[in-house]
Short mmCIF file of C-alpha atoms in Angstrom, two decimals:
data_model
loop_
_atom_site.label_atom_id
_atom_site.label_comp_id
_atom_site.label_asym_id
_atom_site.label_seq_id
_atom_site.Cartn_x
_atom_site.Cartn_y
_atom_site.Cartn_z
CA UNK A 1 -3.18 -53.95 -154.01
CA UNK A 2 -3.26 -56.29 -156.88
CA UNK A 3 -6.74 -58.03 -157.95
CA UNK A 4 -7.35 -61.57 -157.90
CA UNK A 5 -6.56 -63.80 -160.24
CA UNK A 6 -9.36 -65.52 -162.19
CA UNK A 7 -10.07 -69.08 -159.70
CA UNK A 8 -8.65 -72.08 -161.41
CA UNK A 9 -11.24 -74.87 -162.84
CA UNK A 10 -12.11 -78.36 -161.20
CA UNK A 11 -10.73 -81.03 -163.41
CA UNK A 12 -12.73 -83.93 -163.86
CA UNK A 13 -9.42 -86.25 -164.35
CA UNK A 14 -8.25 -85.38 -160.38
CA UNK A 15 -11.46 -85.76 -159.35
CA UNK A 16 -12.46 -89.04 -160.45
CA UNK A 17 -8.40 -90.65 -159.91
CA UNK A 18 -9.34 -89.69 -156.75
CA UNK A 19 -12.49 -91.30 -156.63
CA UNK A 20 -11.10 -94.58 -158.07
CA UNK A 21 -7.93 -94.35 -155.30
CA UNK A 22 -10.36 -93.56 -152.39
CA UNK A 23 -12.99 -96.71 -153.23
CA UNK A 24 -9.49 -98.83 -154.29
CA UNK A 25 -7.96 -98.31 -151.46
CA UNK A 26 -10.31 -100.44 -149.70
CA UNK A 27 -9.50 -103.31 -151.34
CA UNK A 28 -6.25 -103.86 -149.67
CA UNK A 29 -7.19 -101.72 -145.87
CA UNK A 30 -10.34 -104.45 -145.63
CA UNK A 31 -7.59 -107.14 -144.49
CA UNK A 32 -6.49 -104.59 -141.89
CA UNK A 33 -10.20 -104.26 -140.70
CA UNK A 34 -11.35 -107.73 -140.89
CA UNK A 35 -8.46 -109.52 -140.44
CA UNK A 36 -4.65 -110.22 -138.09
CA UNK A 37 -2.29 -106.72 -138.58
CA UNK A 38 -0.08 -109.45 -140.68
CA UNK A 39 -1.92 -110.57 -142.58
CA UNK A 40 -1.65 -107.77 -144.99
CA UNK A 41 2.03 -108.96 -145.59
CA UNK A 42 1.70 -112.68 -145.08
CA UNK A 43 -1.14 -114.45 -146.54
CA UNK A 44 -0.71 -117.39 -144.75
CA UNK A 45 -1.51 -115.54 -140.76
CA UNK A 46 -5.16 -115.88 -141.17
CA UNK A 47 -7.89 -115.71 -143.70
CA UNK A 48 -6.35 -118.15 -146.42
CA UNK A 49 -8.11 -121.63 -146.14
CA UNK A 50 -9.12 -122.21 -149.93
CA UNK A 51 -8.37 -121.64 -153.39
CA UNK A 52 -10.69 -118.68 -153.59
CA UNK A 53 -8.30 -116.82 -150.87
CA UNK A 54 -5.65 -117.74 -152.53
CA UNK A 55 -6.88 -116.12 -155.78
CA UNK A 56 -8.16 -113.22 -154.15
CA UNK A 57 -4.65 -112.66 -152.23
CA UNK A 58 -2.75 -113.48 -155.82
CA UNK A 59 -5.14 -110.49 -157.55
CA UNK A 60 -4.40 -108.31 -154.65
CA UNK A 61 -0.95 -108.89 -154.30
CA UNK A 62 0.04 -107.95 -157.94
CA UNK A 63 -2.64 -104.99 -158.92
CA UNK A 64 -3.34 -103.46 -155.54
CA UNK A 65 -1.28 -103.32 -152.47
CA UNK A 66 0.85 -100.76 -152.66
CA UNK A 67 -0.56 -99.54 -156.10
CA UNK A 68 -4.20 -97.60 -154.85
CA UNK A 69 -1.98 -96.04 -151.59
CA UNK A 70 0.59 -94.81 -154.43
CA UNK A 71 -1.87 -93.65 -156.45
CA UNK A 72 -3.62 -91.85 -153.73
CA UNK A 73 0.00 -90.26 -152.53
CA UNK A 74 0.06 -89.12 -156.59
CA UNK A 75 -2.93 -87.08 -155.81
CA UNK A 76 -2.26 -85.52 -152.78
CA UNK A 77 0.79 -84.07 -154.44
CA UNK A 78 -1.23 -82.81 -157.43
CA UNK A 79 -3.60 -81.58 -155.09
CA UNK A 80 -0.99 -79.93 -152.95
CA UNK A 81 0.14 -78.21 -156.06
CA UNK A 82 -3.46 -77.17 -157.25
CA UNK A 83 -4.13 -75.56 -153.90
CA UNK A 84 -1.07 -73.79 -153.55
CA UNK A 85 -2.08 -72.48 -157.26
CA UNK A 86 -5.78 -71.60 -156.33
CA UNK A 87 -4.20 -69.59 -152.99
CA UNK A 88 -1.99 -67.23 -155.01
CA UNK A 89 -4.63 -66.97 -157.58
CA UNK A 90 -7.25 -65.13 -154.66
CA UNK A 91 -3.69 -63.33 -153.13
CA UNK A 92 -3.76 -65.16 -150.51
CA UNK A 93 -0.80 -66.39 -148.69
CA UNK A 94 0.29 -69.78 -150.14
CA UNK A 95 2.72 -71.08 -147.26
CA UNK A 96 -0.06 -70.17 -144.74
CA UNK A 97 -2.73 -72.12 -146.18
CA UNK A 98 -0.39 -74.96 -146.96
CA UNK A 99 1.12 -75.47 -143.80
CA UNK A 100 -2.14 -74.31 -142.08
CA UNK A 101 -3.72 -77.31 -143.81
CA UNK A 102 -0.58 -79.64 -143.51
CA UNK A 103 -1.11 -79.37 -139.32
CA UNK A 104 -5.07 -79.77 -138.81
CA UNK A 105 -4.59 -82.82 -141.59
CA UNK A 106 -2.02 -84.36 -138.65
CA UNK A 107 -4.57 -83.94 -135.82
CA UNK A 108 -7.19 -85.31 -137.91
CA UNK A 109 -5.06 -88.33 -138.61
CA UNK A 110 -3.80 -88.77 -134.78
CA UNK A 111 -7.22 -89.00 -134.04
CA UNK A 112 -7.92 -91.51 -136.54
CA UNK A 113 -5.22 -93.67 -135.41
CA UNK A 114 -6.20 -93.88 -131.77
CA UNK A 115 -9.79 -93.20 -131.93
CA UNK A 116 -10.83 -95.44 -134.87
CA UNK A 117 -8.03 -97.37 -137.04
CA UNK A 118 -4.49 -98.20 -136.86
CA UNK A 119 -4.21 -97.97 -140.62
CA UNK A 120 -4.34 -94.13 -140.70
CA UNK A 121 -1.91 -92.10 -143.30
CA UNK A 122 -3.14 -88.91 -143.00
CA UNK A 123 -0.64 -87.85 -140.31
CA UNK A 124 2.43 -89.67 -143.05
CA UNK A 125 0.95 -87.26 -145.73
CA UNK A 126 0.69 -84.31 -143.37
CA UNK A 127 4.56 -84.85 -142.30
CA UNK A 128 5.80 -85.82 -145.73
CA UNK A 129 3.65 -83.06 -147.49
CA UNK A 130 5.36 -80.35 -145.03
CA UNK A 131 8.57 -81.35 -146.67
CA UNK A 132 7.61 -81.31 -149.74
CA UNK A 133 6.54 -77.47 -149.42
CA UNK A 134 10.27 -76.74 -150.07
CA UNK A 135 10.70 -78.02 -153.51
CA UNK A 136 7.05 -77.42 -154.76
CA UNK A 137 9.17 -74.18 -157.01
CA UNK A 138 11.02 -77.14 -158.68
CA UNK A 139 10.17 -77.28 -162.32
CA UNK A 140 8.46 -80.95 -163.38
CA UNK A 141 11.90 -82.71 -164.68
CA UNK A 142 13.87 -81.90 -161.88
CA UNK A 143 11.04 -82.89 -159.65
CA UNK A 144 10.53 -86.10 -161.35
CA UNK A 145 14.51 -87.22 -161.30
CA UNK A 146 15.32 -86.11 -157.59
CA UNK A 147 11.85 -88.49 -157.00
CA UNK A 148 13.73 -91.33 -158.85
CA UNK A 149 16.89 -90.77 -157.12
CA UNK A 150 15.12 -90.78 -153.48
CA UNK A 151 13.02 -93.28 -154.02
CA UNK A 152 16.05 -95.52 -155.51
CA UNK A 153 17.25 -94.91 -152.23
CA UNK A 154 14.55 -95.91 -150.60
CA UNK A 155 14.35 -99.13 -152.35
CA UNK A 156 18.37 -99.53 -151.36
CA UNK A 157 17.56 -98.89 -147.51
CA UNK A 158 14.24 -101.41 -147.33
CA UNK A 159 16.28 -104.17 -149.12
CA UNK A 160 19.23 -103.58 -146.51
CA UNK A 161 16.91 -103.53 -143.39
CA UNK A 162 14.48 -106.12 -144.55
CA UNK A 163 17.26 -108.56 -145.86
CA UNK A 164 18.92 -108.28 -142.24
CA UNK A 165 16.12 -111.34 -141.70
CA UNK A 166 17.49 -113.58 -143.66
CA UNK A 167 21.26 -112.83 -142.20
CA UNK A 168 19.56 -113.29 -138.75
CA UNK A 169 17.89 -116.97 -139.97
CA UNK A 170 21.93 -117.71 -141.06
CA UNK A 171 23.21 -116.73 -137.46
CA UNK A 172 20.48 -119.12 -135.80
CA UNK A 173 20.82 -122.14 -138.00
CA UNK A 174 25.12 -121.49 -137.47
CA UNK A 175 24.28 -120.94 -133.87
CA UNK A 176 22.19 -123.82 -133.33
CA UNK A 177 19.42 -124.35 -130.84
CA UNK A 178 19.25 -122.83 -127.54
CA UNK A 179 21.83 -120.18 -128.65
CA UNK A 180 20.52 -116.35 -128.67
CA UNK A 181 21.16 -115.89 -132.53
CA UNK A 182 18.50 -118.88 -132.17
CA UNK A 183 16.16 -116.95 -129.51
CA UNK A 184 16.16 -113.61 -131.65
CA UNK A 185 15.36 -115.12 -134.75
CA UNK A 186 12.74 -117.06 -133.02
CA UNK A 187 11.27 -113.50 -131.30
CA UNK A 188 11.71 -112.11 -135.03
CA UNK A 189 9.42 -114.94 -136.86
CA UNK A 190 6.54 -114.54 -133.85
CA UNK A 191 6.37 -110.89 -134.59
CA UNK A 192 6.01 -112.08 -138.81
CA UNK A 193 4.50 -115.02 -138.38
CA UNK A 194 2.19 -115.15 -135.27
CA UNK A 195 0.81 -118.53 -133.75
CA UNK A 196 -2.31 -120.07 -132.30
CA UNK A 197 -2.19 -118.06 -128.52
CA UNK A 198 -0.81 -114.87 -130.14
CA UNK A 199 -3.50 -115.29 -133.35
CA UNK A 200 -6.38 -116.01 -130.17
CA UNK A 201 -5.18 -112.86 -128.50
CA UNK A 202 -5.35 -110.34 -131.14
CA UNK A 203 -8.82 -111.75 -132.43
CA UNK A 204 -9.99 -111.24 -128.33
CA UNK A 205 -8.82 -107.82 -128.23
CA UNK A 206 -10.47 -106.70 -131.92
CA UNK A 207 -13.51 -108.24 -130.52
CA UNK A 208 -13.60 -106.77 -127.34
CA UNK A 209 -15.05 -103.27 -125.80
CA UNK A 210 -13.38 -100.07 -127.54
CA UNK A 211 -11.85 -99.61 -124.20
CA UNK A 212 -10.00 -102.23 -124.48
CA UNK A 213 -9.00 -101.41 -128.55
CA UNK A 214 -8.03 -97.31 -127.43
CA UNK A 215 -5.64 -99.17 -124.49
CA UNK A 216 -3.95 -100.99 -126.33
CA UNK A 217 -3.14 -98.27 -128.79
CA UNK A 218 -2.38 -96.17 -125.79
CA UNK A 219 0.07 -98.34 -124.29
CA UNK A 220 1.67 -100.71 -127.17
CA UNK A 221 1.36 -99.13 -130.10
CA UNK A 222 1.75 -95.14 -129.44
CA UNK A 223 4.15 -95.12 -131.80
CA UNK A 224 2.78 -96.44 -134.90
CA UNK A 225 2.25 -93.04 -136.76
CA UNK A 226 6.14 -92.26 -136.60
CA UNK A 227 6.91 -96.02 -137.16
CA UNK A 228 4.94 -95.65 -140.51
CA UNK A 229 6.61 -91.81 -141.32
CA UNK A 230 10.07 -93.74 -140.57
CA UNK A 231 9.41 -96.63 -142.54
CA UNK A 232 7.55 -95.18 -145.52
CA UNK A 233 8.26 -91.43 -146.02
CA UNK A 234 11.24 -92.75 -148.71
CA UNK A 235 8.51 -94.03 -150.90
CA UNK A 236 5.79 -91.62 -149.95
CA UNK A 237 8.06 -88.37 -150.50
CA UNK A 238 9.06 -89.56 -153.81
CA UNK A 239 5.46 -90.27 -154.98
CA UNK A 240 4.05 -87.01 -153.71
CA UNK A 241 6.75 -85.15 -155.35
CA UNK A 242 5.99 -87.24 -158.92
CA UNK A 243 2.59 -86.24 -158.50
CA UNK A 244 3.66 -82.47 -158.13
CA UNK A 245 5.60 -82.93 -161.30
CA UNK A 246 3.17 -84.55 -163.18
CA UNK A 247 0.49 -81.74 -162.23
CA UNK A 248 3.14 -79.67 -163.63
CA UNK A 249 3.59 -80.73 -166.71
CA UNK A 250 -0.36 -81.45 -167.38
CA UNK A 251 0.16 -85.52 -167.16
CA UNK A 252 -2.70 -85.60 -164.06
CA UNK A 253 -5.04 -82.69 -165.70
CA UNK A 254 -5.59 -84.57 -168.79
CA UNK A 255 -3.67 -82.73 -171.22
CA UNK A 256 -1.11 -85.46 -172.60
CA UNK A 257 -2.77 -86.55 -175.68
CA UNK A 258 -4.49 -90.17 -175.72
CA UNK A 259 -1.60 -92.14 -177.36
CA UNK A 260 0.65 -90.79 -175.19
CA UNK A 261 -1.13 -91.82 -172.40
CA UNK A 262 -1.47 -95.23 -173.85
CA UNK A 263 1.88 -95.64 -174.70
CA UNK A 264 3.08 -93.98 -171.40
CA UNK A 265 0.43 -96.77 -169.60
CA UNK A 266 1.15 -100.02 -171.33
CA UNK A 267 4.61 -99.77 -171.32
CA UNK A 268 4.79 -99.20 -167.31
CA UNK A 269 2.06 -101.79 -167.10
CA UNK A 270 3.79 -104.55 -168.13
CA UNK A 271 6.83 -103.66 -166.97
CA UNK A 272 5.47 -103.42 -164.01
CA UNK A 273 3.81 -107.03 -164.40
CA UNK A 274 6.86 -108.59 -165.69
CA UNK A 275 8.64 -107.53 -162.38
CA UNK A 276 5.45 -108.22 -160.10
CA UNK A 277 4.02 -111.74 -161.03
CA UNK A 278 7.48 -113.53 -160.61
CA UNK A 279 7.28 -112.17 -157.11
CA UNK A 280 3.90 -113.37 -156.64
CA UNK A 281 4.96 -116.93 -157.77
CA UNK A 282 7.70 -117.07 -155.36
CA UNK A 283 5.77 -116.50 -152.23
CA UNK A 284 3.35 -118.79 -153.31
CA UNK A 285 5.96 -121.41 -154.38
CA UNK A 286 7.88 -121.08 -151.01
CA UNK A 287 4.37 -121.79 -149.25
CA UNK A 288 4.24 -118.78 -147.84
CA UNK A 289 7.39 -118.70 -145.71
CA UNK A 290 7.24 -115.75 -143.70
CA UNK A 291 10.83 -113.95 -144.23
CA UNK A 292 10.10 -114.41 -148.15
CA UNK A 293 6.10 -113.65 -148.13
CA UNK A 294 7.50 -110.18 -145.89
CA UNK A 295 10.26 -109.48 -148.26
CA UNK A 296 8.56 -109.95 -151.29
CA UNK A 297 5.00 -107.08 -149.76
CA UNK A 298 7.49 -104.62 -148.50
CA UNK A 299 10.79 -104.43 -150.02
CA UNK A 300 10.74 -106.68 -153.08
CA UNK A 301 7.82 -105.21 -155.04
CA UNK A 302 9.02 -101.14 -154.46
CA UNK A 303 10.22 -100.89 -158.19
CA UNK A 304 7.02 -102.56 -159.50
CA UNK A 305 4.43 -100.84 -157.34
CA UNK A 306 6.25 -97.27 -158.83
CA UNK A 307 5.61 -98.17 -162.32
CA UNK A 308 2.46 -100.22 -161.97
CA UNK A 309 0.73 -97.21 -159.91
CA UNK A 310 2.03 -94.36 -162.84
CA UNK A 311 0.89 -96.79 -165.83
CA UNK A 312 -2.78 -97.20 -163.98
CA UNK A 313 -2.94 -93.98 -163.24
CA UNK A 314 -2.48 -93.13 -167.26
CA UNK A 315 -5.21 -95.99 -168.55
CA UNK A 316 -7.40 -94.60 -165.80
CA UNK A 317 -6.91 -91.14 -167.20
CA UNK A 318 -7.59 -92.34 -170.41
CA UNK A 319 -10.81 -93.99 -169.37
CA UNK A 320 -11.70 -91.00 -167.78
CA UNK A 321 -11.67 -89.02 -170.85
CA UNK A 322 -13.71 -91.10 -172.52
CA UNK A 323 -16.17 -92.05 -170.20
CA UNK A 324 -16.54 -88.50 -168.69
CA UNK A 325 -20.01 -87.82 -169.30
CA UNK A 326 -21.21 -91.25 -168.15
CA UNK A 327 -23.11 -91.29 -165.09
CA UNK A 328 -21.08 -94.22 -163.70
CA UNK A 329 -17.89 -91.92 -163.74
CA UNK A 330 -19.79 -88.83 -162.94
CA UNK A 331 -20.52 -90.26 -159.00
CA UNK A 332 -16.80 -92.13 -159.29
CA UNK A 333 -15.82 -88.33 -159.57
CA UNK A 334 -18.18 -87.23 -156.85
CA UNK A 335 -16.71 -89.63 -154.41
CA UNK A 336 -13.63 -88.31 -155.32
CA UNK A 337 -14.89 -84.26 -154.44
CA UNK A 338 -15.37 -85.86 -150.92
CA UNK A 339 -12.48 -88.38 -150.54
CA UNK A 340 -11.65 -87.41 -147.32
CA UNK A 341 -14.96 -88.20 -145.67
CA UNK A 342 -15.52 -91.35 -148.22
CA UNK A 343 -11.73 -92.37 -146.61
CA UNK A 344 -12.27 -91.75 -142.62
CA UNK A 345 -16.19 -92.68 -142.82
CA UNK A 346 -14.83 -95.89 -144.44
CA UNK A 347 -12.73 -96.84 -141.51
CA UNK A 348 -15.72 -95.67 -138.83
CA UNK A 349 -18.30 -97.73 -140.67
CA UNK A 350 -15.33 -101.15 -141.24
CA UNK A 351 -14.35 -100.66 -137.75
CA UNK A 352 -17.87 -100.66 -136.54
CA UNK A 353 -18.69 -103.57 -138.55
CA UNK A 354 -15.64 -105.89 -137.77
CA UNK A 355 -14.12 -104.53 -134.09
CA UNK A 356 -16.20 -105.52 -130.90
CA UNK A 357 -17.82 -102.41 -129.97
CA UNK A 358 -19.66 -102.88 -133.04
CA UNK A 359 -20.88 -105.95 -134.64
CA UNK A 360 -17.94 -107.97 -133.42
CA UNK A 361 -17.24 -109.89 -137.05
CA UNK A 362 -13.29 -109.71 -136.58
CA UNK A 363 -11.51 -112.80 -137.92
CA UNK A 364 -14.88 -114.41 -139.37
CA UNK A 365 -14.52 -114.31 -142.52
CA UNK A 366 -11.84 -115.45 -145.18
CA UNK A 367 -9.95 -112.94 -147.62
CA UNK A 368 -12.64 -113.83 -150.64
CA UNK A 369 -15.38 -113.12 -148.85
CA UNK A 370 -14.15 -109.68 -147.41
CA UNK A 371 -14.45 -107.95 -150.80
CA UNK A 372 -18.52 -108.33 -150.53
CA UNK A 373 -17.92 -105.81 -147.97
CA UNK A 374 -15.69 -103.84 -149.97
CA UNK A 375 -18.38 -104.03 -152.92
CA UNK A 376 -21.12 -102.83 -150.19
CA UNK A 377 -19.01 -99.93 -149.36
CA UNK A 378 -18.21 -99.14 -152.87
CA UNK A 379 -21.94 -98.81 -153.44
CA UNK A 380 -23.01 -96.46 -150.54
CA UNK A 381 -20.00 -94.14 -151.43
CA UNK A 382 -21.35 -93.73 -155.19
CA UNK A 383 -25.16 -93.66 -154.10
CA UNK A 384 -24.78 -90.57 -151.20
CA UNK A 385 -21.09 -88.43 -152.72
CA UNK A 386 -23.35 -87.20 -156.09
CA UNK A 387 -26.29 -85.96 -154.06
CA UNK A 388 -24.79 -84.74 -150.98
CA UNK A 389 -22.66 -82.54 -153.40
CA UNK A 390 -25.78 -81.26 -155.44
CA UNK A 391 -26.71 -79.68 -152.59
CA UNK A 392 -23.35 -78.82 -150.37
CA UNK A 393 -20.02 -77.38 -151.62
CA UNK A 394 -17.72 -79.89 -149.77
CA UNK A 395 -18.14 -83.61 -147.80
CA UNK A 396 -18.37 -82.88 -144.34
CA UNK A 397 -14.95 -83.47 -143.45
CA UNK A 398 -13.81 -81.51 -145.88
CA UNK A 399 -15.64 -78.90 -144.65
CA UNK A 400 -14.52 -78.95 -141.34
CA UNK A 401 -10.85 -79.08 -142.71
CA UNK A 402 -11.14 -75.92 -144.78
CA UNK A 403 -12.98 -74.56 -142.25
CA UNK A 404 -10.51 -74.89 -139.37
CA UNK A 405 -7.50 -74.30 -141.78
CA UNK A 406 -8.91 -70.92 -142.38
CA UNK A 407 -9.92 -70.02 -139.24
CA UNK A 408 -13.72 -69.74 -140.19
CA UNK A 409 -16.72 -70.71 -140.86
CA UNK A 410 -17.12 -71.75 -144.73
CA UNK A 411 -20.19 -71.43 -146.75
CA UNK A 412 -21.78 -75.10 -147.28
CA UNK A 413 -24.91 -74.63 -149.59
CA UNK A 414 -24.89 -74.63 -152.81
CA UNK A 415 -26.15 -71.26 -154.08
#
């Protein structure tokens, strides 16, 4: 029987990235809580009725939608990899844990989709990180171009699928009124671009009983976790497998030295800016017409949000570095130890604040003034992560996911 290796160290760059993805995050999942489904795509659903919404929607539009999720799928990829590491380092069996870990992650994020949020992606990342199991023995360059390639493809298939609405808008104006091309376009834009009884509706049901919020999800929406692993595992594989590769080759651990980092960050940057802020115009030009505002969030943006979310995540590393023994970035890095409880308690508290079982505020407030709520959250998340964790090993959730992935009980205090 062979002894165990020596266990591998925490690194303070995973740690607080994760920190920074799980309280950034938030800024683009509060206009799921607070606000129409759509209106994370189209601005112009609800929420936008002056100039201060339309700034806060520009900001979000160009550095975070898109960028904090891809930045948190970066992570969970590293982290994949550093687990898989820290299992054969105490001889235990890697696949076991992985998978182990991989299925309890998709209950926990069924249950977050139908018992608290629609938003979940914990059940994506369970699915997608099951597949990525089979090339975690890749070595970091062939990980990082067979990520290019698939998510090339990716980009290929969401500007086929999405573009099919404009082709549809051509049938219905060549059809004419009255015509079904004309009736299935029309079907297609009240599913993009709700109106006034549809808008009424949803607002109703958010601020009804939870009864009425678990029905729904029950009977309309059953689906949505496989809708979302159908519609974004082509981007999410790709991103968990770059952040494999870059845990490889010692990009996410901090050992790139700081002009490389810099260079590697700026360039991808503004790139990425270049790319993003025409897009950005364009919606806002067209006055928010739906089939371009829908285009430009889902489709449109793929190749920017891939090089904007690798160029933050190298400035933030190099912040990181140099900030590391500030206090600031100490409890950044402490809400990052307990990301997964920071992440689900997030959507129990939003949910509880906005959705009718709780304080009912659903649909109150405009996009601007959402991100007081964001700050709020942001602020209880660094004031309980750093001294919960002075105390306990893990957050609670995390835990209660080790501990069911391992089939026992594991020890919480601090010794």
């Amino acid at each position: 029987m062979t002894s165990a290796k020596p266990a591998l160290p925490r690194h303070i760059e995973l740690d607080a990235l994760r920190g920074f993805a799980v309280m950034g995050i938030l800024l683009m999942n509060i206009i799921g809580f607070a606000l129409l489904e759509m209106a994370y795509v189209n601005p112009a659903v609800y929420g936008m009725s002056n100039n201060a919404d339309t700034i806060s929607w520009f900001l979000s539009f160009v550095l975070v939608d898109g960028k904090m999720r891809g930045l948190f799928t970066l992570l969970f990829g590293a982290s994949m990899m550093l687990i898989i590491a820290r299992a054969e380092a105490k001889g235990e069996n890697a696949a076991k844990v992985h998978f182990t870990r991989m299925g309890w992650l998709a209950l926990f994020g069924l249950a977050h989709f139908f018992l608290v949020w629609f938003g979940d992606i914990l059940f994506l990342y369970a699915v997608i990180g099951c597949l990525a199991w089979f090339v975690a023995d890749w070595d970091s360059d062939e990980l990082i171009r067979k990520a290019l390639l698939i998510y090339a493809m990716g980009f290929i298939a969401y500007l086929l699928f999405m573009g099919g609405m404009f082709y549809l808008e051509y049938l219905a104006e060549m059809a004419g009124p009255g015509s079904e091309s004309d009736a299935d376009y029309r079907d297609m834009l009240s599913e993009i671009a709700p109106g006034a009884a549809v808008t009424a509706e949803e607002i109703a049901k958010y601020q009804g009983s939870y009864f009425q919020i678990l029905t729904d999800k029950l009977t309309n929406k059953w689906d949505g976790p496989l809708i979302l692993l159908v519609m974004n595992g082509l981007e999410t594989l790709p991103l968990m497998m770059l952040g494999m590769a870059f845990y490889k080759n010692g990009f996410m651990t901090g050992q790139w030295d700081a002009a490389r980092y810099r260079s590697f960050g700026l360039r991808l940057v503004g790139w990425g800016l270049l790319l993003m802020l025409p897009l950005a115009w364009l919606v806002w030009a067209s006055g928010f017409d739906p089939l371009i505002a829908i285009n430009a969030s889902l489709a449109w943006s793929i190749p920017s949000r891939m090089l904007l979310t690798l160029g933050f995540a190298a400035l933030l590393i190099l912040l990181i570095q140099k900030l590391a023994h500030h206090s600031i970035l100490q409890r950044i890095a402490a809400a990052g130890r307990v990301a997964f409880t920071n992440y689900l308690g997030t959507s129990i508290l939003m949910t509880f604040i906005f959705y009718g079982w709780g304080l009912g505020l659903f649909g109150q407030f405009g996009r601007a003034e959402l991100y007081l709520f964001v700050l709020g959250t942001w602020i209880v998340m660094l004031l309980w992560s750093q001294p919960w964790l002075s105390h306990f090993r893990y957050g609670p959730l995390e835990w209660l996911w080790r501990s069911l992935a391992r089939g026992q009980m594991q020890k919480m205090r601090v010794e």
